[in-house]
Coordinates of N, CA and C and ligand atoms in Angstrom, one line a residue:
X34 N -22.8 -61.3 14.6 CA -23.7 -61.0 15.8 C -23.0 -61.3 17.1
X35 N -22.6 -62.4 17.1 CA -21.6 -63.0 18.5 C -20.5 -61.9 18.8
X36 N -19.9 -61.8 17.8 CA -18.7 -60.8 18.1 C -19.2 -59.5 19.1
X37 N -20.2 -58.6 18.4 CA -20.5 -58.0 18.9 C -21.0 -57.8 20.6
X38 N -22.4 -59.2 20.6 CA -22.3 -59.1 21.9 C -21.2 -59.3 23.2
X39 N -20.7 -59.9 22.6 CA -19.7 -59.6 23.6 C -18.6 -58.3 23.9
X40 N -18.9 -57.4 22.7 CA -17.9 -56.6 23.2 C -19.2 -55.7 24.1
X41 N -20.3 -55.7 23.8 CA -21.4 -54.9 24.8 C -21.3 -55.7 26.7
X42 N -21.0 -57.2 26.6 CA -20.7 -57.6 28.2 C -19.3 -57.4 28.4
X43 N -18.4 -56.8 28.1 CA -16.9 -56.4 28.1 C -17.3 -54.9 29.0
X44 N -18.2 -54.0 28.1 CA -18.2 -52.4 28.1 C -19.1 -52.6 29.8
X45 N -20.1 -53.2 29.9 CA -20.8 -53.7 31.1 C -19.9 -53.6 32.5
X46 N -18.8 -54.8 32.2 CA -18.3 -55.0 33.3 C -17.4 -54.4 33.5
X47 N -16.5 -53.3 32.5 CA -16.0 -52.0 32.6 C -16.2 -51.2 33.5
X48 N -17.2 -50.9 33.0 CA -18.8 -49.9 34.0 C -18.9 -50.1 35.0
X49 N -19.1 -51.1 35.5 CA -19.6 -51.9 36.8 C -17.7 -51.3 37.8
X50 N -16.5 -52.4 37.4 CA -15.3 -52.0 37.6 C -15.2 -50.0 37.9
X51 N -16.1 -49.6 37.2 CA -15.6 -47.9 37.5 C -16.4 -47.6 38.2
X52 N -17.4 -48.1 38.6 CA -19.1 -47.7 40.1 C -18.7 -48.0 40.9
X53 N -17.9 -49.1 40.8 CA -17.6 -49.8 42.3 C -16.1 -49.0 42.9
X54 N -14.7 -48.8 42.0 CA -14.1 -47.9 42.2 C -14.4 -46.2 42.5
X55 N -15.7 -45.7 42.2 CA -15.6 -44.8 42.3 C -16.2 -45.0 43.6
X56 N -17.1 -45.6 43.8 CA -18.0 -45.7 45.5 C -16.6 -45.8 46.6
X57 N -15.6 -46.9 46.3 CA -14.6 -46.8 47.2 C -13.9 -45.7 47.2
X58 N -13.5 -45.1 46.3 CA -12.7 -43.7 46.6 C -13.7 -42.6 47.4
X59 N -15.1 -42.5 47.1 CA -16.2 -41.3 47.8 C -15.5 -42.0 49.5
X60 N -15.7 -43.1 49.9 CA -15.9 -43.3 51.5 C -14.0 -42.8 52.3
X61 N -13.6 -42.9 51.1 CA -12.0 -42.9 51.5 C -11.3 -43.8 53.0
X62 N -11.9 -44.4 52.4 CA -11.0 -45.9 53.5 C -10.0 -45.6 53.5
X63 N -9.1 -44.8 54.0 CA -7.5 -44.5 54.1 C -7.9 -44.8 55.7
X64 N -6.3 -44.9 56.2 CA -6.4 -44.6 57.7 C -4.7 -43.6 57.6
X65 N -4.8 -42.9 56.9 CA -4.0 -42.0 57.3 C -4.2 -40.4 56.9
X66 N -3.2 -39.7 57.0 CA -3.6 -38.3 56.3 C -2.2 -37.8 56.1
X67 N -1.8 -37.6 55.1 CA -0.2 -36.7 54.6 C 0.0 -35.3 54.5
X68 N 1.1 -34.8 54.9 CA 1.7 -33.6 54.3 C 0.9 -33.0 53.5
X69 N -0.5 -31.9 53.7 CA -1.0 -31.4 53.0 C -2.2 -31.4 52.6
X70 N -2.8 -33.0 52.6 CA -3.8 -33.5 52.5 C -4.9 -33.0 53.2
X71 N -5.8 -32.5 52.9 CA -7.0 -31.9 53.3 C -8.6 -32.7 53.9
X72 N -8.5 -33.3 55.1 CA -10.2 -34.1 55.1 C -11.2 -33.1 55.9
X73 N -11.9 -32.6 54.6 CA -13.0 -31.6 55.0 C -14.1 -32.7 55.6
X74 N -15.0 -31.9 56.5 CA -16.3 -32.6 57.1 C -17.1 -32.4 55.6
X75 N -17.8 -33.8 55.9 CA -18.3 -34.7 56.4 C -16.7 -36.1 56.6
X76 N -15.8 -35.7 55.6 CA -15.0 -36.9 55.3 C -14.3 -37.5 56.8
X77 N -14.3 -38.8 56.6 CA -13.5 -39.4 57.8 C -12.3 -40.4 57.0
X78 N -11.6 -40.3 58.0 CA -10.6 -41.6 57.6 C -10.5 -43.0 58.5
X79 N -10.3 -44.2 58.1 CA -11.0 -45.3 58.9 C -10.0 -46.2 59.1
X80 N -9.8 -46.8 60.8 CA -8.7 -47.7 61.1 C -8.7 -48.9 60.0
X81 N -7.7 -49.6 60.2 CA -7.6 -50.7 59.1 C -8.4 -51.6 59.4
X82 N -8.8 -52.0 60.3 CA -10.1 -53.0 60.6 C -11.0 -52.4 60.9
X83 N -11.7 -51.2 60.0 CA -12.5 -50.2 60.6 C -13.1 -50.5 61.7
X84 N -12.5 -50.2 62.9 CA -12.9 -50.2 64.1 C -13.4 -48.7 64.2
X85 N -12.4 -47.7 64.4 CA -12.2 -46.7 64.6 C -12.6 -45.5 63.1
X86 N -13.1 -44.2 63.4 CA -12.8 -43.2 62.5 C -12.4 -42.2 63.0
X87 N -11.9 -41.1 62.5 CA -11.7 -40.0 62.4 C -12.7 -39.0 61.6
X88 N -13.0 -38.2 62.2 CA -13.8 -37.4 61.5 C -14.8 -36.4 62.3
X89 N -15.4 -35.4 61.5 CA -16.2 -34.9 62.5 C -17.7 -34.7 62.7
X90 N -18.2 -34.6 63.6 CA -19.2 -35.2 64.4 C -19.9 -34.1 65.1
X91 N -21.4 -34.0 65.6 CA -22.1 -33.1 66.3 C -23.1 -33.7 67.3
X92 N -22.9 -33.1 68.3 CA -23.4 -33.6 69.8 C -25.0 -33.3 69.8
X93 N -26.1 -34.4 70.3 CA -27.3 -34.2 70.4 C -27.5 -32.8 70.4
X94 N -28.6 -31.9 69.8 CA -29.1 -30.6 70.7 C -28.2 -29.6 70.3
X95 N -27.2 -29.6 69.4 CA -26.6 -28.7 69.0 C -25.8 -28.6 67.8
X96 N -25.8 -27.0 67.1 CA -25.2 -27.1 65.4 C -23.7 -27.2 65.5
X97 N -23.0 -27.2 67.2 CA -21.6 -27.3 66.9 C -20.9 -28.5 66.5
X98 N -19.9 -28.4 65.7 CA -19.5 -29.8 65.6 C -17.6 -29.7 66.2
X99 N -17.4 -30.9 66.0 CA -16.2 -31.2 66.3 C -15.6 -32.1 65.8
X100 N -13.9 -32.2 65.8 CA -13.2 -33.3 65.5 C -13.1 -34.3 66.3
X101 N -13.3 -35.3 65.9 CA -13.2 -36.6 67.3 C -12.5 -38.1 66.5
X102 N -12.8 -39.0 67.3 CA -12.8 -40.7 67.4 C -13.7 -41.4 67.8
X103 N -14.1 -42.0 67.1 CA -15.6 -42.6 66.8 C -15.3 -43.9 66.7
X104 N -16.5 -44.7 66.9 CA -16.2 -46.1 66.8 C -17.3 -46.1 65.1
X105 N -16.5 -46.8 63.9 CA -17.5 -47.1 62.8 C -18.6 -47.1 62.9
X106 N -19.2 -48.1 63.4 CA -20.9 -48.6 63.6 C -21.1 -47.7 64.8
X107 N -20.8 -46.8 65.3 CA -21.7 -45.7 66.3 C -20.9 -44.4 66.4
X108 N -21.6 -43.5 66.0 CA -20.6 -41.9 65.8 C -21.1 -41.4 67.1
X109 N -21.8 -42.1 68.1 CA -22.2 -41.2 69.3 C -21.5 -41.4 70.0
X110 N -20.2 -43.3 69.8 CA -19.6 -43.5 70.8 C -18.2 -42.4 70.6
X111 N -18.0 -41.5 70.8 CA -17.4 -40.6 70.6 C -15.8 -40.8 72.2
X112 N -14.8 -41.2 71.4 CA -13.2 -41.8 72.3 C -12.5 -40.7 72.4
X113 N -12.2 -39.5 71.8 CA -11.6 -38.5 71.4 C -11.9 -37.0 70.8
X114 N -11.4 -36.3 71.5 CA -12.2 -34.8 70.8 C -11.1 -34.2 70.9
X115 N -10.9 -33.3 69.6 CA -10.0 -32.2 69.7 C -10.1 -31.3 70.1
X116 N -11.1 -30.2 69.3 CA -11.4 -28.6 69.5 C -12.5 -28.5 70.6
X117 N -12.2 -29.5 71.2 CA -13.6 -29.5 72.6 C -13.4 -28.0 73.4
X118 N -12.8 -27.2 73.2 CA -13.1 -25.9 73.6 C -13.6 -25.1 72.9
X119 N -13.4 -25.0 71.4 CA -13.1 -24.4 70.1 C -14.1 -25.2 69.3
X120 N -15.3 -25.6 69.6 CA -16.4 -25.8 68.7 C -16.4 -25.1 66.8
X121 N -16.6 -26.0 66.0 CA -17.0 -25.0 64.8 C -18.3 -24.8 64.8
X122 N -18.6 -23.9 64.0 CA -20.2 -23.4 64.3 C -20.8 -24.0 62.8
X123 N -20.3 -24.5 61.7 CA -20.9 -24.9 61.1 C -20.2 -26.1 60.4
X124 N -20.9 -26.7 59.2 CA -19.6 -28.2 58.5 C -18.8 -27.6 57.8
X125 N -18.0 -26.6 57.7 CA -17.3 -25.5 56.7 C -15.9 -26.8 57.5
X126 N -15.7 -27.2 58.5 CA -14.7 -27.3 59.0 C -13.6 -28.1 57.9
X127 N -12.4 -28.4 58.5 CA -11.2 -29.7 57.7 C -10.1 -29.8 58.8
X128 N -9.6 -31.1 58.5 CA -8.3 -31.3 58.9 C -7.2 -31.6 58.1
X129 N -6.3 -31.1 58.6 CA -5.0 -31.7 58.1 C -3.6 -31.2 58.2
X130 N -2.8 -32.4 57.6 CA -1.5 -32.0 58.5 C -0.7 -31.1 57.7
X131 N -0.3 -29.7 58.6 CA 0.4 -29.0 57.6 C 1.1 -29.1 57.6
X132 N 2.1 -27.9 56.7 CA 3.6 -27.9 56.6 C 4.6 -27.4 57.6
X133 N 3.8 -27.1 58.6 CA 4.9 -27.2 60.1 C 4.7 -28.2 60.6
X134 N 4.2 -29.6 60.4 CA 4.4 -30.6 61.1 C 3.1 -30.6 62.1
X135 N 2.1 -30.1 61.6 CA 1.0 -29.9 63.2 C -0.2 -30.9 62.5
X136 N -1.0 -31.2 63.1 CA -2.1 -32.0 62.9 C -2.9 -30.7 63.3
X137 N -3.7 -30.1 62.2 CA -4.6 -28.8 62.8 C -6.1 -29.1 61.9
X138 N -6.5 -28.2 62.7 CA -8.3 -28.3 62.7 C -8.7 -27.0 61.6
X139 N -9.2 -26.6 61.2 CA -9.3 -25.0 60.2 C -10.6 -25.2 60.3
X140 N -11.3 -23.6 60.4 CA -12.4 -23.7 59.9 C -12.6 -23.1 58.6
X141 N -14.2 -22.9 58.0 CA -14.6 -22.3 56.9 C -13.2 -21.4 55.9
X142 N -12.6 -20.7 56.8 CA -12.0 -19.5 56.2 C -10.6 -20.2 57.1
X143 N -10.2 -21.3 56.9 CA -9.0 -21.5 57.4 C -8.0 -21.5 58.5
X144 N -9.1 -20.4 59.7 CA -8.2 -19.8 60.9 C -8.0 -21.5 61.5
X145 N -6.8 -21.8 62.2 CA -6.6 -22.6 62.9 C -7.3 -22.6 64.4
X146 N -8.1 -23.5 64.4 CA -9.1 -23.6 65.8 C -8.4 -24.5 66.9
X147 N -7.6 -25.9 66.8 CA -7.1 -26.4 66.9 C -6.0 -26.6 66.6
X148 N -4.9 -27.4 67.4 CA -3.5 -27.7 66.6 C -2.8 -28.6 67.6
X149 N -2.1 -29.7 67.4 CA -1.2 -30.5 68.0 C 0.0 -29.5 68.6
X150 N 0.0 -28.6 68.3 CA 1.3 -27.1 68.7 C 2.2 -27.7 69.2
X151 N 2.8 -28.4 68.1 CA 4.6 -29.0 68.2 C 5.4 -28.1 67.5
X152 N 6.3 -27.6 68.1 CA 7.2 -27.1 67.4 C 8.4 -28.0 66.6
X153 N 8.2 -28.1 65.7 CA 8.8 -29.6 65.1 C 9.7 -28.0 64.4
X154 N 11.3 -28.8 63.9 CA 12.4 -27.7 63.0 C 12.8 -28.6 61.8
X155 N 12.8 -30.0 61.9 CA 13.1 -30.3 61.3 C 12.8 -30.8 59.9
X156 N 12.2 -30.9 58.6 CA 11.6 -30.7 57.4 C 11.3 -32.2 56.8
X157 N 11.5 -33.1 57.7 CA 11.3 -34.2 57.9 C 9.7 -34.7 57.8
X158 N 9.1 -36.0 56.5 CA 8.0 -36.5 56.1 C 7.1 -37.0 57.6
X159 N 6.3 -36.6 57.7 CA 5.0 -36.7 58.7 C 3.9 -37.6 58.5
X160 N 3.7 -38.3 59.1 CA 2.1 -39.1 58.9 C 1.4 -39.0 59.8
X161 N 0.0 -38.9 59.5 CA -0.8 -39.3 60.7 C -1.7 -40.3 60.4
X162 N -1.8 -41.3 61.6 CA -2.4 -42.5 61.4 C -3.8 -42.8 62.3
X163 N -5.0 -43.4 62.1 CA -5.9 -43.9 62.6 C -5.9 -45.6 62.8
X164 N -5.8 -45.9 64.2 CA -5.1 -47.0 64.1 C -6.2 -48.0 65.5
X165 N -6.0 -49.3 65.3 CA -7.4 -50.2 65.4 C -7.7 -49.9 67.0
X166 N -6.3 -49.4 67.8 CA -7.0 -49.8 69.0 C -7.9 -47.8 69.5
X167 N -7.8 -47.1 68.6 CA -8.8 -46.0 68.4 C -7.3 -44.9 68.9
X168 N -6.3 -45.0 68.9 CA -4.8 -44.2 69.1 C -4.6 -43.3 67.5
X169 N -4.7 -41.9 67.7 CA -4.5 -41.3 66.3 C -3.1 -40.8 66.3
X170 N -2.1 -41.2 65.7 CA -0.8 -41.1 66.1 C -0.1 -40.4 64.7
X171 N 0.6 -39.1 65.5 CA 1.3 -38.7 64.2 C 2.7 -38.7 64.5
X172 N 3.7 -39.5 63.7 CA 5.0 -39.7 63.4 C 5.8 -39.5 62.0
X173 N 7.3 -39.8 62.6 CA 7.9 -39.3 61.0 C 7.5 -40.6 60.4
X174 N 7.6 -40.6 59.1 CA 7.2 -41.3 58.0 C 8.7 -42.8 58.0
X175 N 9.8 -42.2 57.8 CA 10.8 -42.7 57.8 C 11.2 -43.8 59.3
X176 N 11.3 -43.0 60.6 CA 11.7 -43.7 61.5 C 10.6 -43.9 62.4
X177 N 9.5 -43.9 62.3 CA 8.2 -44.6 62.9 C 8.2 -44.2 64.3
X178 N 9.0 -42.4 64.8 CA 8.9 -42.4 65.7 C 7.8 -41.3 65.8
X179 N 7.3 -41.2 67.2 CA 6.1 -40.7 67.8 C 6.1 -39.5 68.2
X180 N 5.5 -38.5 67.4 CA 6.1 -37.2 67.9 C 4.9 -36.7 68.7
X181 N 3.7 -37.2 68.6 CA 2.1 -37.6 69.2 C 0.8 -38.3 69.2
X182 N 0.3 -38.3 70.1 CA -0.4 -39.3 69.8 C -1.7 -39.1 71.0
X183 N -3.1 -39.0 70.5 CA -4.3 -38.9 71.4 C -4.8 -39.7 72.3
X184 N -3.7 -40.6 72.8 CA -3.5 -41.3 74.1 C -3.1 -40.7 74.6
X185 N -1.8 -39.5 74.3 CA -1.3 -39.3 75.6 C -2.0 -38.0 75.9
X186 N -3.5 -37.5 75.2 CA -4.2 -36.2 75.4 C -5.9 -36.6 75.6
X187 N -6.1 -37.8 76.8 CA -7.5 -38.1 76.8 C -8.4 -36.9 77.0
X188 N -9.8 -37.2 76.4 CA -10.1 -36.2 76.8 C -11.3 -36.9 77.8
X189 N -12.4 -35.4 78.5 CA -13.2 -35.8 79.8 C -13.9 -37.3 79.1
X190 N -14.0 -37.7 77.5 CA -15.2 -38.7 77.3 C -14.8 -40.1 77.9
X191 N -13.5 -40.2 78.6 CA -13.3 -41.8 79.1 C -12.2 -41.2 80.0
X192 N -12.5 -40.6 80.8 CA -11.4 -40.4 81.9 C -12.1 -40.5 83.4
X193 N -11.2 -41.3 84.2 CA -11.1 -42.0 85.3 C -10.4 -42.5 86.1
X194 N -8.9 -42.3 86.1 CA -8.2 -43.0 86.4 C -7.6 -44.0 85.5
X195 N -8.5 -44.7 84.5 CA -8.0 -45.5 83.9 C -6.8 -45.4 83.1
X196 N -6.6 -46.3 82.5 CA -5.4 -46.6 81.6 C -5.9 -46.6 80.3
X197 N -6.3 -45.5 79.9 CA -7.2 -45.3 78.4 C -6.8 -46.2 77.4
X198 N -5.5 -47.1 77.3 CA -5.3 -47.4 76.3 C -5.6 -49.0 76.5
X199 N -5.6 -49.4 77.8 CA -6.1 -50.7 78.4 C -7.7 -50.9 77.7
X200 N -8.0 -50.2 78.4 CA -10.1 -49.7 77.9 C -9.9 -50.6 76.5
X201 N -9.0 -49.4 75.6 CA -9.2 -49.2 74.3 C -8.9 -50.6 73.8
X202 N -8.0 -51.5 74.1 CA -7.9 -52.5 73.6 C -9.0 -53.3 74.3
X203 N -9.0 -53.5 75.5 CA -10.5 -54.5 75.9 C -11.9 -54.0 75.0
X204 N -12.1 -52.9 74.5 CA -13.1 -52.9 73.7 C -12.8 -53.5 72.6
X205 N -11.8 -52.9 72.1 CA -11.3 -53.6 70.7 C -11.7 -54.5 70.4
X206 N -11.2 -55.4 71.7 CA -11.6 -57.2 71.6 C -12.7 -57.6 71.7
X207 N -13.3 -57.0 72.4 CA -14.9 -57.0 72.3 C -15.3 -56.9 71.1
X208 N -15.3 -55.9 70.3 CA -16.0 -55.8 69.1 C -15.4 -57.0 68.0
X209 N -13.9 -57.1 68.0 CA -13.3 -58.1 66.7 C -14.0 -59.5 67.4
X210 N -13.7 -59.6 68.6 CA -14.4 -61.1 68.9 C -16.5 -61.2 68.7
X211 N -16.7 -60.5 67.3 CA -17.5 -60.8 67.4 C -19.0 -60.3 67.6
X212 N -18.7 -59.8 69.2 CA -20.3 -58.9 69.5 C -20.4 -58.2 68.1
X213 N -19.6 -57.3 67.3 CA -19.9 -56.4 66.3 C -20.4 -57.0 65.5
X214 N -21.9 -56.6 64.9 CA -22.1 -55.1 64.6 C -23.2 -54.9 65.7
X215 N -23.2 -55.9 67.1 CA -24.2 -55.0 67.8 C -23.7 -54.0 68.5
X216 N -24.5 -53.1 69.3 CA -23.9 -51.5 69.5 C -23.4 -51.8 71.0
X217 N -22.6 -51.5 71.3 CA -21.8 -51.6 73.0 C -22.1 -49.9 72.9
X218 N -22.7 -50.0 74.2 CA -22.5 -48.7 75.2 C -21.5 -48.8 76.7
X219 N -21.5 -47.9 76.5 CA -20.7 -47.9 77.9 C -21.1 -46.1 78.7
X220 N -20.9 -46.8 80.0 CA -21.1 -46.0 80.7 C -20.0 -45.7 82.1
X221 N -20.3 -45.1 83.0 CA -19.5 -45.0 84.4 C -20.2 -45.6 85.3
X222 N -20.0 -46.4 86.1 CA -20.8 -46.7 87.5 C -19.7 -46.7 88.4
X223 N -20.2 -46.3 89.6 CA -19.1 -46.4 91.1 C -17.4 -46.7 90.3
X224 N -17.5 -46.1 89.4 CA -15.3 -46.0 89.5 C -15.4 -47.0 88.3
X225 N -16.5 -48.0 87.9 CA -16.3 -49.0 86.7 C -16.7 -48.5 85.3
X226 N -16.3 -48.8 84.8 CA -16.6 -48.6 83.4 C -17.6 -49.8 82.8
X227 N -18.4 -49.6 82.7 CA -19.6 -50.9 81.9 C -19.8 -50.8 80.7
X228 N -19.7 -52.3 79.7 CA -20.4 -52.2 78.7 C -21.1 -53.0 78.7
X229 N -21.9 -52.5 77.6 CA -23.2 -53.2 77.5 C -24.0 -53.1 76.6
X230 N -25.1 -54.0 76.2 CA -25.4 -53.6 75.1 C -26.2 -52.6 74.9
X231 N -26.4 -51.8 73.9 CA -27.0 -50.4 74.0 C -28.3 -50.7 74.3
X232 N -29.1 -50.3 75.1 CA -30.7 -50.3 75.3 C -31.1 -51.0 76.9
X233 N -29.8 -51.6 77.3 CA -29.8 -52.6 78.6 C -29.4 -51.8 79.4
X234 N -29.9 -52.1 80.3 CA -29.9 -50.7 81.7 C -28.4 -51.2 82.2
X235 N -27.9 -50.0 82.7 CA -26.6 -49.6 83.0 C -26.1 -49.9 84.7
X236 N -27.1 -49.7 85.4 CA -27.1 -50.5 86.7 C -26.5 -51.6 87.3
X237 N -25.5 -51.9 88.4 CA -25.2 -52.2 88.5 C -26.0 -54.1 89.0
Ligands
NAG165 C1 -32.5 -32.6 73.3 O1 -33.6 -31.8 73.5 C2 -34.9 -32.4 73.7 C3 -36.0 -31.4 73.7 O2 -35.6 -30.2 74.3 C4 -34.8 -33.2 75.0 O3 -36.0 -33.9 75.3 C5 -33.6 -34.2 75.0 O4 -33.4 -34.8 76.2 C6 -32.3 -33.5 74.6 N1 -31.3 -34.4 74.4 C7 -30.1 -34.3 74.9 C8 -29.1 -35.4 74.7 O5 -29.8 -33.4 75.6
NAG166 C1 -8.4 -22.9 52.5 O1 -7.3 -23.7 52.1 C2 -7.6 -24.6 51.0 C3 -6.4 -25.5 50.8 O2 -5.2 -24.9 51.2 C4 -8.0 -23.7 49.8 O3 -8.3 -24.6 48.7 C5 -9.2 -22.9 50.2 O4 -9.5 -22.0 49.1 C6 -8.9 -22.0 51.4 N1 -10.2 -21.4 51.8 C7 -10.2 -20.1 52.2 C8 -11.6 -19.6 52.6 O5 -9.2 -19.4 52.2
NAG167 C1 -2.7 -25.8 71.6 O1 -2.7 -24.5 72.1 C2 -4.0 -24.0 72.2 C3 -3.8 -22.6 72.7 O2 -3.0 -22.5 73.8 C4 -4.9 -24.8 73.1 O3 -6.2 -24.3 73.2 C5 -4.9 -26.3 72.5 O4 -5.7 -27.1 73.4 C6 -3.5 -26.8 72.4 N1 -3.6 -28.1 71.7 C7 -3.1 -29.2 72.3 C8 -3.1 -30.4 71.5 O5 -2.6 -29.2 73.4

């Protein structure tokens, strides 16, 4: 009898080992995307201190969606947009990096809506990375150099003058030191950028 039960608490925690692996592969905690790799919407991919995601996202009041950078714990605070011209009209969308070296957007039927439009020649390994201070940077694989990167393409959602990448790190620290998981909003006032906590008036 003994023998037995035990091989039934063996098969148990088997089980248990394959729910919990399978739950981590559905969320795909990667923070990168390779040569070919496909992340259809809903899928995101998440900075290594999930600060930051990638993925795509739809604005109050409307069925379009888009590619962006999101902070984890709030998909409204939206840091980056790609096809902000080029809306998809439905979640058919994906990304990924092709085999010319582009970071591109596709919809349903594959037309390219978006694209990093580098002419890269060389057949050299590609990564793209989601990285803590919310910078989505695609470089070669080998020599870690920068062929782009959505710092140096802000778009209107945090532009001011600022030093986008300053921001990005003072929030950063904001959140690792802590405030997180409450929600920081932020807004514009007279030339400043405020945060604060979501629901607290924005006034100066
Ligand atoms: C969305 O639409 C509702 C109803 O028309 C309106 O009250 C609300 O302010 C809108 N929200 C945004 C963010 O535009
Ligand atoms: C789009 O491309 C993917 C991967 O390359 C393929 O699996 C899919 O069938 C294509 N979809 C259409 C509508 O051509
Ligand atoms: C690539 O080119 C298209 C068409 O000219 C443009 O709409 C898009 O914004 C460009 N992408 C980048 C990352 O500049």
């Amino acid at each position: 009898m003994a023998p037995k039960f035990e091989h039934i608490v063996i098969h148990k925690s088997i089980l248990l080992l394959i729910i919990i692996q399978s739950v981590a592969c559905l969320s795909m905690e990667t923070d990168t995307i390779s040569t070919g790799v496909v992340i259809k919407d809903p899928q995101t991919i998440t900075s290594q201190k999930q600060i930051y995601k990638l993925g795509f996202f739809k604005p109050p009041n409307t069925t379009n969606r888009y590619l962006g950078i999101f902070f984890t714990f709030s998909q409204e605070t939206v840091i980056w947009v790609a096809n902000r011209n080029k809306p998809l009209k439905d979640s058919s969308g994906s990304v990924t990096l092709s085999r010319d070296g582009n970071l591109v957007v596709l919809d349903g039927t594959n037309q390219t809506v978006w694209s990093t439009n580098l002419t890269t020649t060389s057949p050299v390994s590609l990564i793209v990375q989601i990285v803590d201070t919310g910078n989505l940077i695609l470089r070669e694989e080998a020599t870690e150099d920068v062929l782009w990167e959505s710092f140096s393409q802000p778009t209107d959602v945090l532009v001011q003058g600022m030093t986008l990448s300053q921001v990005l790190h003072f929030i950063g620290a904001l959140i690792v030191s802590r405030i997180f998981p409450l929600e920081i909003c932020m807004a514009w006032s007279v030339g400043l950028l405020l945060l604060r906590r979501c629901g607290i008036s924005f006034t100066l």
